[in-house]
Amino acid sequence: MRNAQAAGDTRHGRTGKDGAFYSDDGVLLATVESFTSNVTFNNAKYSVLGDAQEHETANTFAVNLTMSQVVVEDDAFFEEIMDALENQTMPCWNFQGSLLGRNGSEERVTYYECVPSGQIDIQNIAVGDVIKRNWNFFVNRPPKLTSLLSVDR
């Protein structure tokens, strides 16, 4: 075999059951079915005399956080967003995403100053389907890597 490390150690593969999503004060948001965070880099393009190739340099980045929540009961987030619509003062939250390793290690990332962004479901109901509420947030401060998974060899 040319690449003996290609498969890695499959015992350490993780699935969704190993993830969790917490509020800033460490309370597990148990009804969150899934969450995704991503970063988008926006580079500035430029070209110089005598060079036909276009170049880019680092400019800005944006972090977005999306979660899907199973609607089991009214919750504090939904109440806060509905109050915000009425009072016209939008909420701001901090969240923590966690992934538990097989050996007890944990990858934890904290997301700061998350504000509602784009579309958020108020009610999303379909026959024969579990009722879910989709949330979209813009993260206004860089996320912080609090801890990293490790693999015992």
Short mmCIF file of C-alpha atoms in Angstrom, two decimals:
data_model
loop_
_atom_site.label_atom_id
_atom_site.label_comp_id
_atom_site.label_asym_id
_atom_site.label_seq_id
_atom_site.Cartn_x
_atom_site.Cartn_y
_atom_site.Cartn_z
CA MET A 1 0.00 0.00 0.00
CA ARG A 2 1.45 3.33 -1.04
CA ASN A 3 -0.34 5.44 1.59
CA ALA A 4 -0.56 3.49 4.86
CA GLN A 5 -2.22 6.43 6.66
CA ALA A 6 -5.02 6.98 4.13
CA ALA A 7 -7.70 5.22 6.18
CA GLY A 8 -6.60 6.67 9.49
CA ASP A 9 -7.76 4.95 12.63
CA THR A 10 -11.46 4.27 11.97
CA ARG A 11 -12.07 3.58 15.66
CA HIS A 12 -11.85 7.35 16.17
CA GLY A 13 -14.44 8.28 13.52
CA ARG A 14 -17.25 10.42 14.97
CA THR A 15 -20.94 10.65 14.13
CA GLY A 16 -23.69 13.13 15.00
CA LYS A 17 -24.44 11.32 18.26
CA ASP A 18 -21.05 12.51 19.51
CA GLY A 19 -21.86 16.20 18.99
CA ALA A 20 -23.68 18.67 21.20
CA PHE A 21 -24.74 22.31 21.11
CA TYR A 22 -24.70 24.43 24.28
CA SER A 23 -25.70 27.90 25.37
CA ASP A 24 -22.97 30.22 26.59
CA ASP A 25 -23.51 29.16 30.20
CA GLY A 26 -23.04 25.48 29.33
CA VAL A 27 -26.69 24.41 29.20
CA LEU A 28 -27.20 21.64 26.65
CA LEU A 29 -29.71 22.72 24.00
CA ALA A 30 -31.18 19.25 23.83
CA THR A 31 -33.76 19.91 21.11
CA VAL A 32 -31.16 21.00 18.54
CA GLU A 33 -31.16 18.32 15.85
CA SER A 34 -28.18 19.67 13.92
CA PHE A 35 -25.84 22.62 13.75
CA THR A 36 -23.35 23.83 11.20
CA SER A 37 -20.75 26.56 11.35
CA ASN A 38 -18.70 27.80 8.43
CA VAL A 39 -16.34 30.58 7.49
CA THR A 40 -16.34 32.44 4.17
CA PHE A 41 -13.19 34.25 3.05
CA ASN A 42 -13.55 37.35 0.88
CA ASN A 43 -10.26 38.20 -0.79
CA ALA A 44 -9.37 41.39 -2.64
CA LYS A 45 -8.36 40.83 -6.25
CA TYR A 46 -5.63 42.80 -7.94
CA SER A 47 -3.41 42.68 -10.99
CA VAL A 48 -0.06 44.28 -11.62
CA LEU A 49 1.50 45.72 -14.75
CA GLY A 50 3.39 43.18 -16.79
CA ASP A 51 1.63 40.16 -15.24
CA ALA A 52 -1.39 38.63 -16.98
CA GLN A 53 -2.30 36.60 -13.92
CA GLU A 54 -4.86 37.96 -11.48
CA HIS A 55 -3.91 37.76 -7.80
CA GLU A 56 -5.76 37.80 -4.47
CA THR A 57 -4.84 38.93 -1.00
CA ALA A 58 -6.63 38.20 2.25
CA ASN A 59 -9.30 40.80 3.00
CA THR A 60 -12.26 39.82 5.19
CA PHE A 61 -13.97 36.73 6.54
CA ALA A 62 -17.48 35.97 7.79
CA VAL A 63 -18.60 33.22 10.17
CA ASN A 64 -22.14 31.82 9.99
CA LEU A 65 -23.91 29.42 12.31
CA THR A 66 -27.04 27.45 11.41
CA MET A 67 -29.08 25.15 13.63
CA SER A 68 -32.19 23.04 13.22
CA GLN A 69 -34.32 22.71 16.32
CA VAL A 70 -37.02 20.10 16.90
CA VAL A 71 -40.08 21.94 18.19
CA VAL A 72 -40.97 20.09 21.37
CA GLU A 73 -42.08 23.00 23.51
CA ASP A 74 -41.81 26.76 23.53
CA ASP A 75 -38.31 27.69 24.53
CA ALA A 76 -36.34 30.73 25.63
CA PHE A 77 -34.79 31.36 22.19
CA PHE A 78 -38.16 31.44 20.47
CA GLU A 79 -39.61 33.69 23.18
CA GLU A 80 -36.62 36.04 22.88
CA ILE A 81 -36.92 36.31 19.10
CA MET A 82 -40.67 36.95 19.27
CA ASP A 83 -40.14 39.63 21.94
CA ALA A 84 -37.41 41.13 19.76
CA LEU A 85 -39.81 41.41 16.82
CA GLU A 86 -42.31 43.22 18.99
CA ASN A 87 -39.78 45.49 20.73
CA GLN A 88 -37.51 45.90 17.69
CA THR A 89 -34.38 45.16 19.75
CA MET A 90 -32.64 42.11 18.32
CA PRO A 91 -31.04 39.56 20.67
CA CYS A 92 -27.38 38.56 20.72
CA TRP A 93 -26.25 35.12 21.93
CA ASN A 94 -23.06 33.12 22.55
CA PHE A 95 -23.00 29.39 21.75
CA GLN A 96 -20.66 26.42 22.18
CA GLY A 97 -20.33 23.51 19.76
CA SER A 98 -18.85 20.27 21.08
CA LEU A 99 -17.64 16.98 19.61
CA LEU A 100 -16.71 14.17 22.01
CA GLY A 101 -13.81 11.89 21.09
CA ARG A 102 -13.71 8.19 21.74
CA ASN A 103 -10.96 8.62 24.33
CA GLY A 104 -12.76 11.33 26.30
CA SER A 105 -11.07 14.23 24.51
CA GLU A 106 -13.33 16.99 23.24
CA GLU A 107 -13.31 19.50 20.40
CA ARG A 108 -15.10 22.62 21.66
CA VAL A 109 -15.60 25.89 19.77
CA THR A 110 -17.24 28.99 21.25
CA TYR A 111 -19.16 31.39 18.98
CA TYR A 112 -19.48 34.98 20.26
CA GLU A 113 -22.04 37.70 19.59
CA CYS A 114 -24.34 35.63 17.37
CA VAL A 115 -27.17 37.70 15.93
CA PRO A 116 -30.12 36.48 13.85
CA SER A 117 -29.28 36.63 10.15
CA GLY A 118 -31.30 35.74 7.10
CA GLN A 119 -34.38 33.61 7.51
CA ILE A 120 -35.54 32.09 10.81
CA ASP A 121 -38.60 29.84 10.95
CA ILE A 122 -41.46 31.03 13.12
CA GLN A 123 -43.65 28.08 12.17
CA ASN A 124 -42.70 25.39 9.64
CA ILE A 125 -45.38 22.70 9.59
CA ALA A 126 -45.96 19.84 7.13
CA VAL A 127 -48.21 16.76 7.36
CA GLY A 128 -46.38 13.63 8.50
CA ASP A 129 -43.16 15.45 9.37
CA VAL A 130 -41.48 16.30 12.65
CA ILE A 131 -41.91 20.03 13.22
CA LYS A 132 -38.58 21.86 13.18
CA ARG A 133 -37.46 25.45 13.41
CA ASN A 134 -34.43 26.53 11.38
CA TRP A 135 -32.20 29.27 12.75
CA ASN A 136 -29.48 31.29 11.01
CA PHE A 137 -26.94 33.43 12.83
CA PHE A 138 -24.09 35.73 11.91
CA VAL A 139 -21.14 35.42 14.29
CA ASN A 140 -19.73 38.89 15.00
CA ARG A 141 -16.54 37.89 16.79
CA PRO A 142 -14.03 35.25 15.73
CA PRO A 143 -14.87 31.80 17.12
CA LYS A 144 -12.49 30.44 19.73
CA LEU A 145 -11.14 26.89 19.71
CA THR A 146 -11.34 25.94 23.39
CA SER A 147 -10.21 22.32 23.13
CA LEU A 148 -9.17 19.89 20.40
CA LEU A 149 -9.78 16.19 19.83
CA SER A 150 -6.79 13.93 20.38
CA VAL A 151 -6.14 10.37 19.30
CA ASP A 152 -4.20 7.89 21.43
CA ARG A 153 -1.78 5.93 19.26
#
